[in-house]
Short mmCIF file of C-alpha atoms in Angstrom, two decimals:
data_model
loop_
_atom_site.label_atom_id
_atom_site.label_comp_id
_atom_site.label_asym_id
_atom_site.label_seq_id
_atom_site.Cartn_x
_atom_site.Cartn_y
_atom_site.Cartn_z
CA UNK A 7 46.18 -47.03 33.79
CA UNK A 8 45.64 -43.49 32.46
CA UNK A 9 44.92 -45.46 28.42
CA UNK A 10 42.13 -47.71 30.60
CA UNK A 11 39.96 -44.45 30.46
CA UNK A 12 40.60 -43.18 26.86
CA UNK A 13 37.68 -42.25 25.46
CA UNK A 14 36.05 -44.57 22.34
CA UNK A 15 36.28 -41.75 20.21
CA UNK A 16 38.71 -38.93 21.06
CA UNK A 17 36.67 -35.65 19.89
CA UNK A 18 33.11 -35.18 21.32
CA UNK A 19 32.11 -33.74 17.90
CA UNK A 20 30.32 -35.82 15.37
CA UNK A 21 30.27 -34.78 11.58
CA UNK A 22 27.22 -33.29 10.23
CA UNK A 23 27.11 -35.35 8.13
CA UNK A 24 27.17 -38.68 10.06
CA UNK A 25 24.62 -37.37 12.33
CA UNK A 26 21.87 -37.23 9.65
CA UNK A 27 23.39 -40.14 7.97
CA UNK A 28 22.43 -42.29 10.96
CA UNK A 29 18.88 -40.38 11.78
CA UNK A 30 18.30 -41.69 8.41
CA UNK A 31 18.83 -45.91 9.30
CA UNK A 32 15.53 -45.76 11.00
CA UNK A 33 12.95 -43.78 9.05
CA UNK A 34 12.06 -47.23 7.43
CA UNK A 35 11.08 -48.06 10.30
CA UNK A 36 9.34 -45.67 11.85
CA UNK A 37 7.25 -45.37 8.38
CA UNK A 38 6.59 -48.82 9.25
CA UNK A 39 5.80 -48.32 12.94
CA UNK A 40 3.39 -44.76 12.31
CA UNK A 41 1.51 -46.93 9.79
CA UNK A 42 0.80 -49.95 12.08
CA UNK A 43 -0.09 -48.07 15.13
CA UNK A 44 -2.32 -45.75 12.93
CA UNK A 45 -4.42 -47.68 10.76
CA UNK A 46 -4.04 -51.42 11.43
CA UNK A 47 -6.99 -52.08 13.73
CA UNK A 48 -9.25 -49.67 11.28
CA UNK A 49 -7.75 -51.40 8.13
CA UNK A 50 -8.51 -54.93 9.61
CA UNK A 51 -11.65 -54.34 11.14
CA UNK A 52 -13.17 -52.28 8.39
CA UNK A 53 -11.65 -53.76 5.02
CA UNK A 54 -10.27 -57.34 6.15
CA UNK A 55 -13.69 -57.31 7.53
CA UNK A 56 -12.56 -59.28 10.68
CA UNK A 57 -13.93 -59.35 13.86
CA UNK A 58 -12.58 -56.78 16.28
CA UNK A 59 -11.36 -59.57 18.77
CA UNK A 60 -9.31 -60.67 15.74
CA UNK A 61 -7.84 -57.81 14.62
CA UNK A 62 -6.97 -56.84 17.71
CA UNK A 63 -5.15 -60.40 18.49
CA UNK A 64 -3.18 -59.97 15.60
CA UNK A 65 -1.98 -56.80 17.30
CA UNK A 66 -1.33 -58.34 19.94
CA UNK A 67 0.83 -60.62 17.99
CA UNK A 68 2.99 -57.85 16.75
CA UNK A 69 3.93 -56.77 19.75
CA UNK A 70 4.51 -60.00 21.28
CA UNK A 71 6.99 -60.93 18.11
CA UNK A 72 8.84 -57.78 18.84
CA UNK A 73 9.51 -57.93 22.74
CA UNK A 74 10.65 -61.58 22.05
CA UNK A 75 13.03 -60.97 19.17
CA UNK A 76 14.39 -57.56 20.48
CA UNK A 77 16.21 -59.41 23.14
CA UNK A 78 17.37 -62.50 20.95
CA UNK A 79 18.63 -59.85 18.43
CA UNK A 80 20.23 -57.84 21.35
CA UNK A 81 22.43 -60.84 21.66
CA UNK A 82 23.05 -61.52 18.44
CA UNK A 83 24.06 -57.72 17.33
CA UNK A 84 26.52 -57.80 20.48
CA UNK A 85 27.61 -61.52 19.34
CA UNK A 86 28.50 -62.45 15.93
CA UNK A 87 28.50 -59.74 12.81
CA UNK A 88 28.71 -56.09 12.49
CA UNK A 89 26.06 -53.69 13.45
CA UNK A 90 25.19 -52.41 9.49
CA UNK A 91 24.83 -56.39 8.88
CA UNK A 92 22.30 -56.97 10.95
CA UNK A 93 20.57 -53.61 10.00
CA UNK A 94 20.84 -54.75 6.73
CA UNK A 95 19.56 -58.26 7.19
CA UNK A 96 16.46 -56.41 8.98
CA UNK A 97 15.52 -54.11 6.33
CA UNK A 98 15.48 -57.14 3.58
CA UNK A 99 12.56 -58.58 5.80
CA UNK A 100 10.72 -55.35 6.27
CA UNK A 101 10.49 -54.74 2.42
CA UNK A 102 9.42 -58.29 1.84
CA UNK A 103 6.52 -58.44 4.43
CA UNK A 104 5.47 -54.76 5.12
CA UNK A 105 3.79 -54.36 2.09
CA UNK A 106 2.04 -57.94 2.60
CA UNK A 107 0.20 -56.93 5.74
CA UNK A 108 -1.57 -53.91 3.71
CA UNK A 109 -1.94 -56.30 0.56
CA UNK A 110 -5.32 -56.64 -0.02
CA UNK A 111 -6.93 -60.15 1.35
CA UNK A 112 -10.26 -58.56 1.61
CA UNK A 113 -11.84 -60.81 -0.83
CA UNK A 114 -10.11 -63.93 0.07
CA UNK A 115 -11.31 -66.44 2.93
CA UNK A 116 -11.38 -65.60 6.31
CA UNK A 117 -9.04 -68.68 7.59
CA UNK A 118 -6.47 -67.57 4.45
CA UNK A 119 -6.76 -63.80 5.27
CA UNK A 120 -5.61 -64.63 8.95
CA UNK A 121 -3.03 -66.99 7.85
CA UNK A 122 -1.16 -64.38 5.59
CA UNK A 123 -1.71 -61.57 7.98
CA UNK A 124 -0.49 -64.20 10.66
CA UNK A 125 2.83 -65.15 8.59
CA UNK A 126 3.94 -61.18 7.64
CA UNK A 127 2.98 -59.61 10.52
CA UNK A 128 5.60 -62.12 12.23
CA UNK A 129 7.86 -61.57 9.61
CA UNK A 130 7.75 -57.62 9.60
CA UNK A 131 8.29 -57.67 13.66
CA UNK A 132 11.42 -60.18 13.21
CA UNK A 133 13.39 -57.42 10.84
CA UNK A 134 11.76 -54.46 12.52
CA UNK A 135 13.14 -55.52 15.66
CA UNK A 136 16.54 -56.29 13.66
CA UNK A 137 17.00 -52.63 12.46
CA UNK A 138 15.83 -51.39 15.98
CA UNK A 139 18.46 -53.04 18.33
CA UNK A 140 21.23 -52.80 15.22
CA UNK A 141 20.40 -48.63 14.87
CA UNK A 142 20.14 -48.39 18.63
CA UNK A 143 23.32 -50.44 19.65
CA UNK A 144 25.05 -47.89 16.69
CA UNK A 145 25.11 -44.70 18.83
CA UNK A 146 27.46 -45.92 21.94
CA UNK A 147 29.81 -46.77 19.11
CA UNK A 148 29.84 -43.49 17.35
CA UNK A 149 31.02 -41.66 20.36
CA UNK A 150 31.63 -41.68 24.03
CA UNK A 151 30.34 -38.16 25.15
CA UNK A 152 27.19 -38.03 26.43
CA UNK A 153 26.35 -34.66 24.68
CA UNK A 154 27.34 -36.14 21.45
CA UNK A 155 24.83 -39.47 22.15
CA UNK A 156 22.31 -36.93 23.13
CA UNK A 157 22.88 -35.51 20.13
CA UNK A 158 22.31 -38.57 17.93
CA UNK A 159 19.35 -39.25 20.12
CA UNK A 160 17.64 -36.31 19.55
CA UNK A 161 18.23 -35.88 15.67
CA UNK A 162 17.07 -39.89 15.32
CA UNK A 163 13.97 -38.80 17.38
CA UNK A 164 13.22 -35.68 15.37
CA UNK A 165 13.51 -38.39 12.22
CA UNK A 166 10.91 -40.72 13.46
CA UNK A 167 8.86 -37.72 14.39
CA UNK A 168 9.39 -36.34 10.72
CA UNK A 169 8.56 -39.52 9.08
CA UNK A 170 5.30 -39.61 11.21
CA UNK A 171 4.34 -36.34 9.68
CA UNK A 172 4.82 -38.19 5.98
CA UNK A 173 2.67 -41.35 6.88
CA UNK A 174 -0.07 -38.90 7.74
CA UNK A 175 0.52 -36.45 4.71
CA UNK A 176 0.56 -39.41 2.63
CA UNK A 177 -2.47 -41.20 4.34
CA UNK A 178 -4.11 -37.40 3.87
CA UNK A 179 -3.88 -37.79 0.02
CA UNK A 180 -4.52 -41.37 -0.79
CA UNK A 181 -7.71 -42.05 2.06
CA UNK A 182 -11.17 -40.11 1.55
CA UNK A 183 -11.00 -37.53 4.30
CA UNK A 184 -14.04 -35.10 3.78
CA UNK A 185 -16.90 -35.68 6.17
CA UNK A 186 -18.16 -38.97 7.60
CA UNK A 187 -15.86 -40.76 4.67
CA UNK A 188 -12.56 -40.86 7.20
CA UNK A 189 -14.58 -43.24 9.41
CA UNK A 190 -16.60 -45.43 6.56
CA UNK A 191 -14.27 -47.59 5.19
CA UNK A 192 -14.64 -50.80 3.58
CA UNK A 193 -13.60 -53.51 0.94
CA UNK A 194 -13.02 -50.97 -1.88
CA UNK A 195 -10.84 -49.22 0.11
CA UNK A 196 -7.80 -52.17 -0.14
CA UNK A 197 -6.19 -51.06 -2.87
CA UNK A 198 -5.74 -47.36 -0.90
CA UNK A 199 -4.10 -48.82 2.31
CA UNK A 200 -1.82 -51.43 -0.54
CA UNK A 201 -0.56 -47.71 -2.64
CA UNK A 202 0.32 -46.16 0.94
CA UNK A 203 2.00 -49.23 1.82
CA UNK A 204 3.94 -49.23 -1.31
CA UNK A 205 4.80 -45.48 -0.98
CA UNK A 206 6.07 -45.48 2.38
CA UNK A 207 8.09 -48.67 1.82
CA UNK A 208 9.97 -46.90 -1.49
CA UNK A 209 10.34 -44.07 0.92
CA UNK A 210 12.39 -45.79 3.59
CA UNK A 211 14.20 -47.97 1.18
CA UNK A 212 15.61 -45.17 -0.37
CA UNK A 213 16.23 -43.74 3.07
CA UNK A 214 17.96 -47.02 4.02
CA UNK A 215 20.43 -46.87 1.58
CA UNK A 216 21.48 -43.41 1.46
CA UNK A 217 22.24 -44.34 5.36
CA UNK A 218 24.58 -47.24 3.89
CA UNK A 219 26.32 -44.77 1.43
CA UNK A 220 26.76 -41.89 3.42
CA UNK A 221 27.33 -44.05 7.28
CA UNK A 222 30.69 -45.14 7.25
CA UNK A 223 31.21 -49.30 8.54
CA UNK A 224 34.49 -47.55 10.18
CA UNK A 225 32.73 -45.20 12.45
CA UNK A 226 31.18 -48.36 14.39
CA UNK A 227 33.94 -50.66 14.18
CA UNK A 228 36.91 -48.54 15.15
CA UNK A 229 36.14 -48.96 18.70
CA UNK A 230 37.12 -53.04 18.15
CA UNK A 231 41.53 -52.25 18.18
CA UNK A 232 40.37 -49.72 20.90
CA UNK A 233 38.74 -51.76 23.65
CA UNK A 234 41.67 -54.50 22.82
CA UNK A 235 44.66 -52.39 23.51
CA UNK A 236 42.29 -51.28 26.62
CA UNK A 237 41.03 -54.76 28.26
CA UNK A 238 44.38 -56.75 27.28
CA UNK A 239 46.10 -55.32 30.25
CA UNK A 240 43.19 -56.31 32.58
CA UNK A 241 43.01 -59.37 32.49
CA UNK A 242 42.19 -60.71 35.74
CA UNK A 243 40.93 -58.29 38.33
CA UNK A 244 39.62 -55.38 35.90
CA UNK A 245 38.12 -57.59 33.62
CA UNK A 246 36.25 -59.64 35.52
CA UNK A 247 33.50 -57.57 37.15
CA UNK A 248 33.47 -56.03 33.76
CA UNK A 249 32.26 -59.03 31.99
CA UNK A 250 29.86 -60.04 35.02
CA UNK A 251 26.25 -58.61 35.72
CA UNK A 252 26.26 -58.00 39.60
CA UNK A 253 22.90 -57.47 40.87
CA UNK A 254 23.42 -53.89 41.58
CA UNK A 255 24.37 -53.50 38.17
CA UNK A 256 20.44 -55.51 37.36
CA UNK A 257 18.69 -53.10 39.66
CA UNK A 258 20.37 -49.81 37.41
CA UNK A 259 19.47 -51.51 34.85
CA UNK A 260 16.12 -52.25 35.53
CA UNK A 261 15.22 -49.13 36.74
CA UNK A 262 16.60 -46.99 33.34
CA UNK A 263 14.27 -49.42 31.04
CA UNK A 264 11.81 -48.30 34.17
CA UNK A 265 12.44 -44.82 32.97
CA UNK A 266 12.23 -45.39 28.58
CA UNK A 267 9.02 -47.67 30.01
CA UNK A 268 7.20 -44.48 31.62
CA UNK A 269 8.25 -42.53 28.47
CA UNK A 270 6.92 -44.85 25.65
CA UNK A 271 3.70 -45.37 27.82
CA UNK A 272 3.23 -41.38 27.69
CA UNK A 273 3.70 -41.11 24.04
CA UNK A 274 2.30 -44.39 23.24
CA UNK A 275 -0.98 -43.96 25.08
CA UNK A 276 -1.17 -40.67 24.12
CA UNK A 277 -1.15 -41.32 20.64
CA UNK A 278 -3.74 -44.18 20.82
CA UNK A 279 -6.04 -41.80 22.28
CA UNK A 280 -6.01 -38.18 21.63
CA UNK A 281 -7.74 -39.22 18.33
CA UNK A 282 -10.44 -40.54 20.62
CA UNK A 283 -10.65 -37.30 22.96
CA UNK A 284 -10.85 -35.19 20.10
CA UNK A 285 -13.86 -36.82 18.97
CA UNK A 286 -15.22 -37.10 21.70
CA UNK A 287 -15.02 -33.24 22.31
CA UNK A 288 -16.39 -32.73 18.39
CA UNK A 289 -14.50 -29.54 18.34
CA UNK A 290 -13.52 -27.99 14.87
CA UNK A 291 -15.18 -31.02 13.47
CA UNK A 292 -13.51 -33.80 11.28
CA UNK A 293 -10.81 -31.62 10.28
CA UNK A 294 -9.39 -31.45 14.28
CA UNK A 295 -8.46 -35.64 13.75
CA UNK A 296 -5.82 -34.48 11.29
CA UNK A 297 -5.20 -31.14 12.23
CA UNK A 298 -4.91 -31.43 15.91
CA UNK A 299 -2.16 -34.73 15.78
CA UNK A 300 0.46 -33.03 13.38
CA UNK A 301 0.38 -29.67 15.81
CA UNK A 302 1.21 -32.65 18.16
CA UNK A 303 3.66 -33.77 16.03
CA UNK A 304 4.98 -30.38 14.97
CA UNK A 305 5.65 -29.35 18.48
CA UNK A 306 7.55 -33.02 19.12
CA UNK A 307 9.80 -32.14 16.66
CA UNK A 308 10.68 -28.34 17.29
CA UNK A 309 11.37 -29.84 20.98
CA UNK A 310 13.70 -32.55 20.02
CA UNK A 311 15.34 -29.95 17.85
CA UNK A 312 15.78 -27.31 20.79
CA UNK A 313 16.25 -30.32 23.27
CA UNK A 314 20.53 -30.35 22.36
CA UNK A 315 20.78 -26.81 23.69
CA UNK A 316 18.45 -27.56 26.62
CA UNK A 317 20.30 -30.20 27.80
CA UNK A 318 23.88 -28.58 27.27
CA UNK A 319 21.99 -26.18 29.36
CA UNK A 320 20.35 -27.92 32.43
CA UNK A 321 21.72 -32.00 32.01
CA UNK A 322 20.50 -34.84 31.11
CA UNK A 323 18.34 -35.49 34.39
CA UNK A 324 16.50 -31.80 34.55
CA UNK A 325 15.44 -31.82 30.93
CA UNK A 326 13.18 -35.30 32.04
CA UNK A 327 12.26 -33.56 34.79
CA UNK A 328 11.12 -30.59 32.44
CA UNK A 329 9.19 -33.23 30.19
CA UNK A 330 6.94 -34.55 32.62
CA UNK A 331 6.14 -31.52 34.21
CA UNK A 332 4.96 -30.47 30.70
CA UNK A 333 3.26 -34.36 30.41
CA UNK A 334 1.49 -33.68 33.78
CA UNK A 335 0.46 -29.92 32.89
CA UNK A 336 -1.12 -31.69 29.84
CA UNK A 337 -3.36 -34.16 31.91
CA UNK A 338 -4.11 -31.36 34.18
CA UNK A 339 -5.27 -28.92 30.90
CA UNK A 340 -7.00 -31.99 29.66
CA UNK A 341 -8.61 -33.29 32.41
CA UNK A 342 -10.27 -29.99 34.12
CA UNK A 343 -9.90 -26.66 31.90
CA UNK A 344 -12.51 -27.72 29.37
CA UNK A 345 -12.76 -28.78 26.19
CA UNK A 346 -12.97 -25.58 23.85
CA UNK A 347 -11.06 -25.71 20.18
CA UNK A 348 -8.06 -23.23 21.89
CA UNK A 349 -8.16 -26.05 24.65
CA UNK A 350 -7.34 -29.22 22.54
CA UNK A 351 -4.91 -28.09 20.35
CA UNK A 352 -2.77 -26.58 23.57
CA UNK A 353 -3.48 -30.03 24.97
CA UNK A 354 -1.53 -31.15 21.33
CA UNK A 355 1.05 -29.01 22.24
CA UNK A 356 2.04 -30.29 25.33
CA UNK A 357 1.61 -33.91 25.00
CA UNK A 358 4.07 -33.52 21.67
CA UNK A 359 6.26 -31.44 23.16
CA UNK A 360 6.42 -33.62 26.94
CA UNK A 361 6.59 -36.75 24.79
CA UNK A 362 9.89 -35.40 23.15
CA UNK A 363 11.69 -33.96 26.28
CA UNK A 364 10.77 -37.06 28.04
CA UNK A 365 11.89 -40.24 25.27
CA UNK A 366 15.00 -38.43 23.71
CA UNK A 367 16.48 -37.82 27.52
CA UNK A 368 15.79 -41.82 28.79
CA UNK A 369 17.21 -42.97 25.54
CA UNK A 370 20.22 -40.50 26.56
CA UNK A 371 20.09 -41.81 30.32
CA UNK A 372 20.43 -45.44 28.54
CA UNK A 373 23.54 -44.43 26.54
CA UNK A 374 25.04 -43.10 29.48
CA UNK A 375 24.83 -46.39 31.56
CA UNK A 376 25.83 -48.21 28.55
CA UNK A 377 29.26 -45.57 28.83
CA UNK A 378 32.18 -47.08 27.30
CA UNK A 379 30.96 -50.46 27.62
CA UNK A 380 29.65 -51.05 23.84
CA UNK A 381 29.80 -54.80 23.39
CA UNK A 382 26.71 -54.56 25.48
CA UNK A 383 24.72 -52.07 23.98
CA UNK A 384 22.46 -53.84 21.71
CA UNK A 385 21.99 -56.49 25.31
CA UNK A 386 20.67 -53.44 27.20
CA UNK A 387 18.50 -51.79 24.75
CA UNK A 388 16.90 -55.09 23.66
CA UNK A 389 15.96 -55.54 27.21
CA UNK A 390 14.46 -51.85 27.80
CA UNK A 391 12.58 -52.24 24.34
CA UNK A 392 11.40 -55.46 25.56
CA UNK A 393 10.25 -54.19 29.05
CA UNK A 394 8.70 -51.40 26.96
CA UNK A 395 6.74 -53.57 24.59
CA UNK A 396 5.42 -56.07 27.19
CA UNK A 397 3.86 -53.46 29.82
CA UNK A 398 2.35 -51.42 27.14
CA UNK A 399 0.71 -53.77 25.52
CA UNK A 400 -0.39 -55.16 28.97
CA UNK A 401 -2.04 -51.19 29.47
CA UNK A 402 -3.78 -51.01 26.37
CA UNK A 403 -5.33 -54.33 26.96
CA UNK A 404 -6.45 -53.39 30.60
CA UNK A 405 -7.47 -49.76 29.30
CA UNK A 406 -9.72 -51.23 26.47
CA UNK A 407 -10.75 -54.46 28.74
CA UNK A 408 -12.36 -51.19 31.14
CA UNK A 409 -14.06 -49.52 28.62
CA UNK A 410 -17.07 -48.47 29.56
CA UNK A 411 -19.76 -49.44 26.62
CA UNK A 412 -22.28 -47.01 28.05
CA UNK A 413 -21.49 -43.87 26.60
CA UNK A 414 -24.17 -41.93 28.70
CA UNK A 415 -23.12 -43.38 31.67
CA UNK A 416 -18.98 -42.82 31.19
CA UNK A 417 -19.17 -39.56 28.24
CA UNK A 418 -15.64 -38.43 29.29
CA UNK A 419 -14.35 -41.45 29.01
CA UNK A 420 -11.33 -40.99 26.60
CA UNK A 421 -10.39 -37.50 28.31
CA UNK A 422 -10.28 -39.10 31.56
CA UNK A 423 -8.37 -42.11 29.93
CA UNK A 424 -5.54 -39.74 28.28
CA UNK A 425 -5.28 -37.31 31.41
CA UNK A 426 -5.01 -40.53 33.61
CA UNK A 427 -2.27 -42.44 31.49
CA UNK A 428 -0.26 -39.08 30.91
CA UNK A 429 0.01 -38.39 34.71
CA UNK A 430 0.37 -41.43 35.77
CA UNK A 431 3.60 -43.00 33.44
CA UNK A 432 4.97 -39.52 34.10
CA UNK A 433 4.97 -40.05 37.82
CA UNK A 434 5.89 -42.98 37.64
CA UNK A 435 8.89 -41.71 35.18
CA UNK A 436 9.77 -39.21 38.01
CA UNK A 437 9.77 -41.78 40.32
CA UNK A 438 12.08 -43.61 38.50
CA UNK A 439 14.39 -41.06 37.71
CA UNK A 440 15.04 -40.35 41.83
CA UNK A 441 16.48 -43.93 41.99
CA UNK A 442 18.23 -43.91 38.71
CA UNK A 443 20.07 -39.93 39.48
CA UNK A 444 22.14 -41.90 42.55
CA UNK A 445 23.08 -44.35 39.99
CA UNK A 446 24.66 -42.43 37.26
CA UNK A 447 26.59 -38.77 37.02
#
């Protein structure tokens, strides 16, 4: 009995080495992901030249790809191959239709241009959602301690925060940024959003396959002869329940991808639009929509970095509670202290630093109820990511579907939109995290 509860891996300590070896599978990805959140409604509206209802459809497209395939692939990762297969198999489609969608139909016809952005924005959300679920499902097989995934989670965050900060440098460089230019773009500017496509793709390539050299296939198959030696004395009455989903065990997990839900809607939302508070406020002029995001960014990343000793510290549980206290300290700031240069870029602050605290620690919360039970990881994160993708898309839409077109009438609009959604998904986070704390240690 005492070899049923052997650990997967017997030290809690990870190499060095593997841990930035794996932050480094998914900076393709989030190169991808920072560049079409960013720029893709501004690149299609203003240099595809199609009609806002269009462009934003073929959002809408993206994100309905990706919540369909993240579950398919969920099964498929926990079904047939290995883990760095699939991951593999992902990043192939991502080179081959990333650069596409940024291509350059601006001159072709309308019915053409849609088709092609139609066929490789599909494409790209099929192997994005590949590498996802594959990278994901990889950290409940690296280790069983729930510092060490904490760990993992935190330096993959602090990755995808880092290769945020590169899109924009590299965006900085390539796209006119000096006064009214940053908002005037049009056909001529293709070949500008093709070169930053092309950049960021070599980047993540090469950042793909150092994480091929330098992860090691053993690390995530090892567990296999493990959980073997461990089930093949359980046959009947241990096994079982193992290999059933009981409603309770529906309801926990329900209410974790509750939990990463209320998390990606904070940092989601609050990315979309504390570009359009800022100029709304027109403080410290043009230069505040580049300057005031990477403080946001800057403070995301020095909080994932501290976030390992803060959770060795407090647990798992208190550090989301610390998160969206900072998230609802940031709506409060934003909402009624004013709207002064000091003001904003404290508002930066906390929204990066809340948006941190609050995604790396339900990510951990996931690992945890995953535990031991690894053959289902990629299952259960597929079906968070999917909640995740569905009901924030389903926001946005509502959010823009409100707008008020009346700028007189509604001239706070956007600060009342970002202090809203920030205090509201991290209520509803806390919320969450009351029912989920009986649940799990």
């Amino acid at each position: 009995m005492d070899n049923e509860r052997m650990p997967l891996v017997d030290t809690e300590r990870i190499a060095t080495s593997t841990k930035f070896a794996y932050a480094l599978g998914h900076v393709f990805n989030d190169l991808a992901a920072a560049m079409w959140f960013s720029y893709t409604l501004i690149y299609l509206q203003r240099v595809a030249l199609l009609e806002p209802v269009v462009a934003g459809a073929l959002l809408l497209l993206g994100q309905i790809v990706d919540a369909i395939m993240t579950p398919i692939f969920g099964f498929l990762v926990d079904r047939y191959c290995k883990k760095k297969i699939w991951h593999v198999i992902g990043s192939i489609i991502v080179t081959l239709s990333f650069p596409i969608i940024f291509g350059g139909f601006a001159n072709s016809s309308i019915t053409i241009a849609v088709l092609l952005y139609v066929t490789s924005i599909t494409i790209f959300q099929i192997g994005w959602a590949a590498v996802q679920i594959s990278h994901l499902s990889m950290i409940p097989s690296l280790t069983n301690s729930v510092l060490a995934r904490a760990d993992l989670t935190a330096i993959r965050y602090s990755a995808q925060v880092g290769a945020a900060v590169i899109v924009f440098i590299v965006t900085w460089i390539v796209l006119p940024t000096s006064g009214e230019l940053i908002v005037q773009l049009d056909q001529q500017d293709d070949y500008k959003f093709r070169n930053i496509s092309l950049v960021l793709t070599a980047l993540g390539l090469t950042a793909t396959v150092f994480f091929h050299i330098f992860l090691k296939a053993n690390l995530l198959e090892q567990t296999t002869s493990a959980k073997a030696n461990i089930e093949e004395p359980t046959k009947s009455s241990d096994l079982s329940p193992n290999r059933r989903i009981s409603w309770i065990g529906i309801t926990i997990l329900l209410r974790v991808a509750m939990l990463y839900v209320a998390s990606r809607l904070f940092i989601t939302l609050a990315t979309v639009y504390l570009p359009l508070y800022i100029e709304e406020t027109k403080v410290d002029g043009k230069q505040a929509l580049a300057t005031v995001p990477l403080v946001s960014y800057v403070s995301s990343f020095v909080a994932a970095l501290l976030l390992k000793y803060i959770t060795r510290i407090c647990g798992t549980k208190a550090c989301y509670l610390l998160g969206a206290i900072i998230g609802i300290i940031a709506a409060i700031v934003t909402e009624f202290v004013g709207n002064s240069t000091t003001i904003v870029y404290l508002v930066a602050v906390l929204i990066g630093a809340g948006s941190s605290i609050t995604m790396v620690t339900a990510l951990s919360v996931t690992a945890e109820l995953i535990g031991s039970r690894t053959e289902r990881s990629a299952f259960v994160y597929s079906i968070v990511t999917f909640l995740d993708k569905i009901i924030t898309g389903l926001v946005v839409i509502l959010i823009e579907q409100w707008r008020c077109k009346d700028k007189e009438l509604c001239p706070n609009y956007n600060r009342d939109t970002l202090s809203i959604v920030c205090v509201s998904s991290m209520i509803l986070g806390l919320i969450t995290l009351l029912s989920v704390s009986r649940c799990l240690t």
